[in-house]
CSV table of C-alpha atoms and ligand atoms in Angstrom, one decimal:
chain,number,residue,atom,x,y,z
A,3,UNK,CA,-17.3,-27.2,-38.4
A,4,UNK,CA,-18.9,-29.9,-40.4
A,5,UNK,CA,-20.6,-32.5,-39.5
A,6,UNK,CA,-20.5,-35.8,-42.3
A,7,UNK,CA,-22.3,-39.2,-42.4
A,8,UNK,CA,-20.9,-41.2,-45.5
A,9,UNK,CA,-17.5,-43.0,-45.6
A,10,UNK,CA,-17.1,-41.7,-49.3
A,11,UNK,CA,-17.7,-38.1,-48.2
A,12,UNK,CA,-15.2,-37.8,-45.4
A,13,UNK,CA,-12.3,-39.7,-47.7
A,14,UNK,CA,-13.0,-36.9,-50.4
A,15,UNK,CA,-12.6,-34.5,-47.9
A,16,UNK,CA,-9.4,-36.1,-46.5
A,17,UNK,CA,-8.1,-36.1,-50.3
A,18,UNK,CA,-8.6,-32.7,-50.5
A,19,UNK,CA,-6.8,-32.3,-47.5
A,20,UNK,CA,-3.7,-33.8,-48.2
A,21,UNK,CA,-3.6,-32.3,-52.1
A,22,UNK,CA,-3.4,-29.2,-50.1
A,23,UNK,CA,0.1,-30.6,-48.8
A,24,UNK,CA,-1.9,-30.6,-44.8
A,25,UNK,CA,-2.6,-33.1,-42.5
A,26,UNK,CA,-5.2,-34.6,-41.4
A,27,UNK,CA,-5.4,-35.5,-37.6
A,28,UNK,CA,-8.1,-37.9,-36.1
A,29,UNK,CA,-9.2,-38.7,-32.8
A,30,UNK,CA,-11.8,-41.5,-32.3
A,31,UNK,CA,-14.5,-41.6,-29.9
A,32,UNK,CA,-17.6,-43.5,-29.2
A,33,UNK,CA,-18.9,-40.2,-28.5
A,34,UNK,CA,-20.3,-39.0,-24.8
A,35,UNK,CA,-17.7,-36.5,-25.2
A,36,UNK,CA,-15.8,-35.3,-22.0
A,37,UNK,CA,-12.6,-33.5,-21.0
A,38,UNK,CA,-10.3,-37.1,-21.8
A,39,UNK,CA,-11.6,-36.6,-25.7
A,40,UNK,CA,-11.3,-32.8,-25.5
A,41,UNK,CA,-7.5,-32.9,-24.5
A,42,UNK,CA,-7.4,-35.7,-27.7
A,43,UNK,CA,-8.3,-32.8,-30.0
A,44,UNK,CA,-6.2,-30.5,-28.7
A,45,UNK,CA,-3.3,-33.0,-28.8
A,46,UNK,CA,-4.6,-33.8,-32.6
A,47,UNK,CA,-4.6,-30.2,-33.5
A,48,UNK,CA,-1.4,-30.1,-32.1
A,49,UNK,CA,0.0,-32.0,-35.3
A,50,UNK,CA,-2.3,-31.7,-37.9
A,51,UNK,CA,-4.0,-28.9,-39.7
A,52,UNK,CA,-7.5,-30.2,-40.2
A,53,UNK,CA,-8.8,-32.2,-37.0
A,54,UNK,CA,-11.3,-34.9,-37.5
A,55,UNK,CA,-13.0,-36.3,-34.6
A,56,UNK,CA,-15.1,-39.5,-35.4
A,57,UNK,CA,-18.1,-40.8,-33.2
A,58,UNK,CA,-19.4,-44.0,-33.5
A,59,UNK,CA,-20.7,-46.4,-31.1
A,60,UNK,CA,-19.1,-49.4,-32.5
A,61,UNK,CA,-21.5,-52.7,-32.1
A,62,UNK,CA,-18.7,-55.1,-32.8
A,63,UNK,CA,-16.8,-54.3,-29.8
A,64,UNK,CA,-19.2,-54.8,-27.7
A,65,UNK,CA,-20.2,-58.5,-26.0
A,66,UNK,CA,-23.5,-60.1,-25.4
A,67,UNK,CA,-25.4,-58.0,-22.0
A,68,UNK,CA,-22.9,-55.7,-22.5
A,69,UNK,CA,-24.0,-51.7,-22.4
A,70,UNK,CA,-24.4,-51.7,-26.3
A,71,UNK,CA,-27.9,-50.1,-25.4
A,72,UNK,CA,-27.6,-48.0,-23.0
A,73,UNK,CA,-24.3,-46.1,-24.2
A,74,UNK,CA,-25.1,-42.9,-23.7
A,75,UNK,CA,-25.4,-41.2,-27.3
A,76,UNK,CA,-25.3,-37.3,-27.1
A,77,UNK,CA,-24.4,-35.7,-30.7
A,78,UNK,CA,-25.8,-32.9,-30.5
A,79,UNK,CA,-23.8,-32.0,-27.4
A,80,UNK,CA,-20.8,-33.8,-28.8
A,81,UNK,CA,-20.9,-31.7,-31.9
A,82,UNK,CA,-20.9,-28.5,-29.9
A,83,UNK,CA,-18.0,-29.5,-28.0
A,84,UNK,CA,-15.6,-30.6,-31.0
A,85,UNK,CA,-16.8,-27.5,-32.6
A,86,UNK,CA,-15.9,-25.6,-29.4
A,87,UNK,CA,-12.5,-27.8,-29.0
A,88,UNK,CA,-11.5,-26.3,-32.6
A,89,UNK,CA,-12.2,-29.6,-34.7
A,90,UNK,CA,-12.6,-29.5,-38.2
A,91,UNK,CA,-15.2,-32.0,-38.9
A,92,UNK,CA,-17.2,-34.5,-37.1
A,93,UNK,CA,-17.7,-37.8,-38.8
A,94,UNK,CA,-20.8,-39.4,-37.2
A,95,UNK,CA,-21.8,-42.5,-39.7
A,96,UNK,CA,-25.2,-44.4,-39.2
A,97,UNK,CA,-24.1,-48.0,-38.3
A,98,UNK,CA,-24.6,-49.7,-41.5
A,99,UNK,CA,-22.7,-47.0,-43.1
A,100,UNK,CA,-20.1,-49.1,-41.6
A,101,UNK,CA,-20.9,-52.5,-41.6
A,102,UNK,CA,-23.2,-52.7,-44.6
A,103,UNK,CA,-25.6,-55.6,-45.0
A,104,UNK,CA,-23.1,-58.4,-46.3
A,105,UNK,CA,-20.0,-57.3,-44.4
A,106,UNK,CA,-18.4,-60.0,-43.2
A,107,UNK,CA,-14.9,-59.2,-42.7
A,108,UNK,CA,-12.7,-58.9,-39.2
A,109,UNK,CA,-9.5,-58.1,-38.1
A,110,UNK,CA,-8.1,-61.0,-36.2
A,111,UNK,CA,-5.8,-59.6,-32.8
A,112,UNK,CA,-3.0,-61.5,-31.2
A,113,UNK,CA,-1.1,-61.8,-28.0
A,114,UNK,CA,-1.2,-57.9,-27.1
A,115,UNK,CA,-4.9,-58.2,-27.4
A,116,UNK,CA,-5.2,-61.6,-25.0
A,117,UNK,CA,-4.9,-60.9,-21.4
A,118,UNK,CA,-6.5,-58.3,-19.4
A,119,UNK,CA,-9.3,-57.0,-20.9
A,120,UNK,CA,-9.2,-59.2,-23.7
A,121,UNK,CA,-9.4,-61.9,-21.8
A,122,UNK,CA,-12.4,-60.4,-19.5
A,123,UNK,CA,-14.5,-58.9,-22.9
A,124,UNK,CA,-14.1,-62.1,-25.4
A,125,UNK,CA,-13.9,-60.4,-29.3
A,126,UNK,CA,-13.7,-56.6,-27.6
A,127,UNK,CA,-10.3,-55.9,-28.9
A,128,UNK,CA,-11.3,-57.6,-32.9
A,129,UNK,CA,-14.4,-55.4,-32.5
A,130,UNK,CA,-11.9,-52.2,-32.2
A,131,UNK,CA,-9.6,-53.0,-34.9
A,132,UNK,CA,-12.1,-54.0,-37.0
A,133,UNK,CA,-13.7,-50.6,-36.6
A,134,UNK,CA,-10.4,-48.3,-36.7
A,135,UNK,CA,-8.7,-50.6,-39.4
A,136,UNK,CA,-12.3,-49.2,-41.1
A,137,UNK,CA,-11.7,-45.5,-40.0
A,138,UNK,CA,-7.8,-45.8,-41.1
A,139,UNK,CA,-9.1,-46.8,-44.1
A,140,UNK,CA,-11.8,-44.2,-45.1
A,141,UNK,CA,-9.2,-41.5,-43.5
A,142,UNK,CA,-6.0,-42.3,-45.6
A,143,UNK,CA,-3.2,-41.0,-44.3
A,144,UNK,CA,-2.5,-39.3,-40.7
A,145,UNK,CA,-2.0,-38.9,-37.7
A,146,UNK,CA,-4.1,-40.5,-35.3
A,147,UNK,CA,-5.0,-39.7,-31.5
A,148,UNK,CA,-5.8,-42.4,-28.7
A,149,UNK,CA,-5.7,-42.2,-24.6
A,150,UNK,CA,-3.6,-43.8,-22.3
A,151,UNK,CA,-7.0,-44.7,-20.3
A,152,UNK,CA,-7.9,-47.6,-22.7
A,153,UNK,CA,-4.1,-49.0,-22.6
A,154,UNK,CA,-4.0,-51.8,-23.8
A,155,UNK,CA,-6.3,-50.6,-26.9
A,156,UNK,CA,-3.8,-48.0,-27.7
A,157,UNK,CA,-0.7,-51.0,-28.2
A,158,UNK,CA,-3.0,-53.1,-29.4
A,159,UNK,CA,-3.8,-50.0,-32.3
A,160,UNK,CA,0.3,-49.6,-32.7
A,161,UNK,CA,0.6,-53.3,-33.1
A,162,UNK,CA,-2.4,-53.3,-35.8
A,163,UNK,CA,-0.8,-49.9,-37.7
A,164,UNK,CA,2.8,-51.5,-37.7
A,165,UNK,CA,1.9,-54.9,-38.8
A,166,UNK,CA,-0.7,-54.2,-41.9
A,167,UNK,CA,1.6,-51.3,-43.0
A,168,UNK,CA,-1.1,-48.2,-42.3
A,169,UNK,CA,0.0,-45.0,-43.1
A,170,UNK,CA,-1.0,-44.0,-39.7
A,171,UNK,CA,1.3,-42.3,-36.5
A,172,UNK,CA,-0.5,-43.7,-34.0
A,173,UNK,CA,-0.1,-41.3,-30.7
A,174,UNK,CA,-0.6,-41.8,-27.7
A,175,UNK,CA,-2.4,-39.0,-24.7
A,176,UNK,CA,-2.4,-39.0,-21.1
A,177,UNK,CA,-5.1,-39.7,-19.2
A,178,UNK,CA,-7.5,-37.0,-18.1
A,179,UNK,CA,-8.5,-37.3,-14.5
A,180,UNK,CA,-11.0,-35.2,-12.2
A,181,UNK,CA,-9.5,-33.5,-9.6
A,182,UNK,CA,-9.6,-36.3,-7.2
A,183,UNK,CA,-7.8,-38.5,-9.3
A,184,UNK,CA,-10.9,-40.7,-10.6
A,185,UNK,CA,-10.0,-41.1,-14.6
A,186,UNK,CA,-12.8,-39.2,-17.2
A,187,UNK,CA,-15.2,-41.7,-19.1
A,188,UNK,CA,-18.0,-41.6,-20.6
A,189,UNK,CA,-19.6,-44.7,-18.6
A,190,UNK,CA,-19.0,-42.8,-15.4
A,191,UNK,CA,-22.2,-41.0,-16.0
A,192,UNK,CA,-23.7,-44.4,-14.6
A,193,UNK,CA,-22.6,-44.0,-11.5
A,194,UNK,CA,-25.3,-43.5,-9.1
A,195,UNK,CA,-24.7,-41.4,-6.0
A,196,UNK,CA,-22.7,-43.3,-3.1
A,197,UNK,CA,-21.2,-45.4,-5.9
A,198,UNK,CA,-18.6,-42.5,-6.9
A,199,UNK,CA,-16.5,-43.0,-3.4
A,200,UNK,CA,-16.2,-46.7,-4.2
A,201,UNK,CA,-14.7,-46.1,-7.3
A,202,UNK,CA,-11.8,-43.9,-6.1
A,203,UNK,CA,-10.5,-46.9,-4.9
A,204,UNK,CA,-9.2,-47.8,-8.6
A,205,UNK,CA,-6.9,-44.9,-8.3
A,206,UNK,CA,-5.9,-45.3,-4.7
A,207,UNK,CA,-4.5,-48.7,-5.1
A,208,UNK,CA,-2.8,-47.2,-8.4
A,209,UNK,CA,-1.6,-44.6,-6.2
A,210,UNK,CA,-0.1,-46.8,-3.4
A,211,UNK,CA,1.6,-48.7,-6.0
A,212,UNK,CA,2.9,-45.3,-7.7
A,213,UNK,CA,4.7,-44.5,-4.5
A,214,UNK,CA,6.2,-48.0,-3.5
A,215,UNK,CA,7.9,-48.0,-6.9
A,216,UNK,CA,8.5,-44.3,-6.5
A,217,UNK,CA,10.4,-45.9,-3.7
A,218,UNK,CA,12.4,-48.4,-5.3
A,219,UNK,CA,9.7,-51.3,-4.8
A,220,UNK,CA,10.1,-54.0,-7.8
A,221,UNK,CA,8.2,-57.6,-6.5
A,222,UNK,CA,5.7,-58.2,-8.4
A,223,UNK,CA,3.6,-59.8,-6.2
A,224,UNK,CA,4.1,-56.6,-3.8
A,225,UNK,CA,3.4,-54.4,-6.2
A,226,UNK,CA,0.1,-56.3,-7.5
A,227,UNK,CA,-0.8,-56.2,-4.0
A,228,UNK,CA,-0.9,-53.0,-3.0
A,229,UNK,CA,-2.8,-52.0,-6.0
A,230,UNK,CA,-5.3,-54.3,-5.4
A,231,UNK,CA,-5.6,-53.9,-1.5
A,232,UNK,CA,-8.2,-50.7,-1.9
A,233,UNK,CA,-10.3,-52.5,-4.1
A,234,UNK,CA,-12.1,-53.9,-1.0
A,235,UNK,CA,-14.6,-51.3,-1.9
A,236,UNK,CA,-15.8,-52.5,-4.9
A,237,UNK,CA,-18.4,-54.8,-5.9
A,238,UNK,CA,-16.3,-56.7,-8.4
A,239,UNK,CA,-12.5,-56.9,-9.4
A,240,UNK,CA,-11.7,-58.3,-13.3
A,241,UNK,CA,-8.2,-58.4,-13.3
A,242,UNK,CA,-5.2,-56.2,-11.6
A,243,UNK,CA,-2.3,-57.3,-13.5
A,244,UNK,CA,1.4,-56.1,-13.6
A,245,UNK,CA,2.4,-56.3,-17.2
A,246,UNK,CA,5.0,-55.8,-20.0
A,247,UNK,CA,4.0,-52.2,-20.9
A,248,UNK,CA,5.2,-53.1,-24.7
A,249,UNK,CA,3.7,-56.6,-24.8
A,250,UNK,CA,0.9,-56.3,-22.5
A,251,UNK,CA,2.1,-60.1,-21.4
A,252,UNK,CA,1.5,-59.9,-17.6
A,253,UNK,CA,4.7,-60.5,-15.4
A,254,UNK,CA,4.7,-63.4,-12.7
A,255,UNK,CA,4.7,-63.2,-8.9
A,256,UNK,CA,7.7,-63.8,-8.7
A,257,UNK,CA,9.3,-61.7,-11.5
A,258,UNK,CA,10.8,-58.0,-10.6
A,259,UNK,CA,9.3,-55.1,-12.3
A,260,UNK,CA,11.9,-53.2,-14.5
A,261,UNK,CA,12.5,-49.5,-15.3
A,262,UNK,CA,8.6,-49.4,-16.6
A,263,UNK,CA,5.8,-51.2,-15.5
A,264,UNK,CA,2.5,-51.6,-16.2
A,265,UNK,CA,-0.3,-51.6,-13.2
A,266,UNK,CA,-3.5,-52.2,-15.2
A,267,UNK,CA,-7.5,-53.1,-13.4
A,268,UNK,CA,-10.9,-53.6,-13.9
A,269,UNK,CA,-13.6,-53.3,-11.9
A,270,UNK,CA,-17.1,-53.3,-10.9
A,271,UNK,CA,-18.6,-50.8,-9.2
A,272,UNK,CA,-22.6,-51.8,-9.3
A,273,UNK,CA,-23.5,-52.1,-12.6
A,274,UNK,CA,-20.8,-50.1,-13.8
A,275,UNK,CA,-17.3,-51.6,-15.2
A,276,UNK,CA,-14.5,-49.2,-14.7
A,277,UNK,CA,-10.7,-49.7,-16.2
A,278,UNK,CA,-7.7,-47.7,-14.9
A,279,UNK,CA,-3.9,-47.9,-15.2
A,280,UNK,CA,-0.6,-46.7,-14.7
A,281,UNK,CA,2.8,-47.2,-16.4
A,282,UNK,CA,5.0,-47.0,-12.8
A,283,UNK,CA,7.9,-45.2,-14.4
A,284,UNK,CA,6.8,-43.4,-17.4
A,285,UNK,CA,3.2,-41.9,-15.8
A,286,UNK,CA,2.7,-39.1,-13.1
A,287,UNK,CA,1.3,-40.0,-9.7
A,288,UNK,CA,-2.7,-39.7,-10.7
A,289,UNK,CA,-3.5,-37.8,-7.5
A,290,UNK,CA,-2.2,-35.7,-4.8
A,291,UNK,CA,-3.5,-36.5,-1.2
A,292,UNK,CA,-5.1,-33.3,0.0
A,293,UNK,CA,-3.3,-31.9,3.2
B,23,LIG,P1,-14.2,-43.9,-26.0
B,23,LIG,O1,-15.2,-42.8,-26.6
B,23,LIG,O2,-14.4,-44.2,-24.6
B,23,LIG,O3,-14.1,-45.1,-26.9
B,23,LIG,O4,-12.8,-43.2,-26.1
B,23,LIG,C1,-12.3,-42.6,-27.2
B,23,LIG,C2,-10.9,-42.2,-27.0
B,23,LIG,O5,-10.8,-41.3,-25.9
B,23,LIG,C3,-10.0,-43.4,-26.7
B,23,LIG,O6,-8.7,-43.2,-27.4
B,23,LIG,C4,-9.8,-43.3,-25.2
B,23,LIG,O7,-8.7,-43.9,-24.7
B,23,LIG,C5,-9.8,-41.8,-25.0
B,23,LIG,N1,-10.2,-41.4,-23.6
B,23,LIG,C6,-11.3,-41.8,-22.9
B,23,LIG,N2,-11.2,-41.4,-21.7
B,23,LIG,C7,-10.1,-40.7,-21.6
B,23,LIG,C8,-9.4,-39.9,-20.5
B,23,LIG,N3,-10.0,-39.9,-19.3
B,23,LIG,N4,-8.2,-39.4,-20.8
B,23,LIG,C9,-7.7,-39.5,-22.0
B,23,LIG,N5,-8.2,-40.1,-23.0
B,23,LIG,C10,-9.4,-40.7,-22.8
């Protein structure tokens, strides 16, 4: 496995893959690699013959006091596990390999980018498609690999590939989750002992609203409810909003849920922001009580 630094380097290299009559397949990361990205590779290699896994920790998505410096940056573990995973080449560029000095140039997001996050994390979601309209770019075309966990980044990504034309199939991977049901990230490694119990309770009210549609529930407002009823345990809530899962527009209280529903949340767990979601209908229960 390779590992490659310059933008002009990895689109030769992607040339060269497609004059072969293969395709490329990439999956990217902001690196901090876990078993989420890992199951990303596998899905990539899946559908493409040479598997590209970028790593970048992307400035423009993040906001003023956000973690920017404290992301935890681990290549030389991260390269060992793509290698491991069966990638092809690791694309890890310095940061003003991609924003050079002068850049000046964004990618302006719409309506699927508004509520929810985006309207927690103010120029998070123009940060990301500025930064994957860049890697689509470099890349050519392929097929790309994004996780269910960061939801309403993966329609916001669709809605980017289908309205500027990329020659991109944009796919979409479950979520990976421990065995207890708490979803994989990278920022979970800032969770300090005793903080871990208090963020189960993302997937417990997910859970509780997994079953009450399981069982025919449709209110909104009930359904809201009872995923955020467990989030007593937490320091702070963002948002838990039931929402178009197409869209991303939330529903109202008073509206019924149809055959698929989103269940989306952020919280706070100390100094730690955690997201989580479900589409009620379309995803699997993300626990199992233990008996
Ligand atoms: P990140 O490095 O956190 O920016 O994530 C890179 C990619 O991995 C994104 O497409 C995420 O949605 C995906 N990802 C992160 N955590 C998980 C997970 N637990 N399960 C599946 N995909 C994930």
């Amino acid at each position: 496995m390779q590992v490659v630094h310059e933008p002009a380097e990895l689109r030769r290299l992607c040339d060269e893959v497609r004059a072969r009559g293969q395709r490329v397949g990439l999956v990217p990361t902001m690196g901090a690699l876990h078993r989420g990205h890992l199951a990303l590779v596998a899905a990539a290699r899946e559908r493409a013959d040479v598997v590209l896994v970028s790593i970048f920790v992307n400035p423009t998505q993040f906001g003023p006091g956000e973690d920017l410096d404290r992301y935890p940056r681990t290549l030389d573990a991260d390269v060992a596990a793509c290698a491991e995973a069966g990638a092809h080449y690791v694309f890890a560029p310095a940061s003003d390999a991609m924003y050079p000095p002068g850049e000046e140039t964004r990618v302006n997001v719409g309506a699927t980018a508004a509520d929810l996050c985006g309207a927690h994390r103010p120029g998070h979601f123009e940060g990301v498609a500025t930064v994957v309209t860049k890697l689509f770019a470099i890349v050519g075309s392929c097929v790309a690999v994004f996780g269910r966990k960061d939801y309403q980044q993966l329609r916001v990504i669709h809605r980017l590939v289908t309205d500027l034309f990329l020659p991109v199939e944009v796919v979409g991977a479950p979520t990976v989750r421990e065995s207890d049901g708490l979803a994989l990230s990278s920022r979970n490694r800032y969770l300090r002992e005793g903080e871990r119990p208090k963020a189960l309770a993302l997937r417990t009210g997910l859970g509780a609203a997994w079953d009450a549609f399981a069982a025919g529930e449709r209110s909104v407002t009930k359904l809201r409810a009872l995923a955020t009823a467990p989030l007593s345990a937490v320091d702070r809530i963002d948002y838990v909003t039931v929402a178009d899962p197409d869209t991303m527009r939330p529903l109202d209280d008073d509206a019924r849920a149809g055959d698929r529903v989103l269940v989306a949340m952020a919280a706070w767990v100390g100094k730690t922001r955690l997201i989580d979601n479900l589409v009620l209908g379309e995803d699997e229960r993300p626990y199992r009580e233990q008996t």
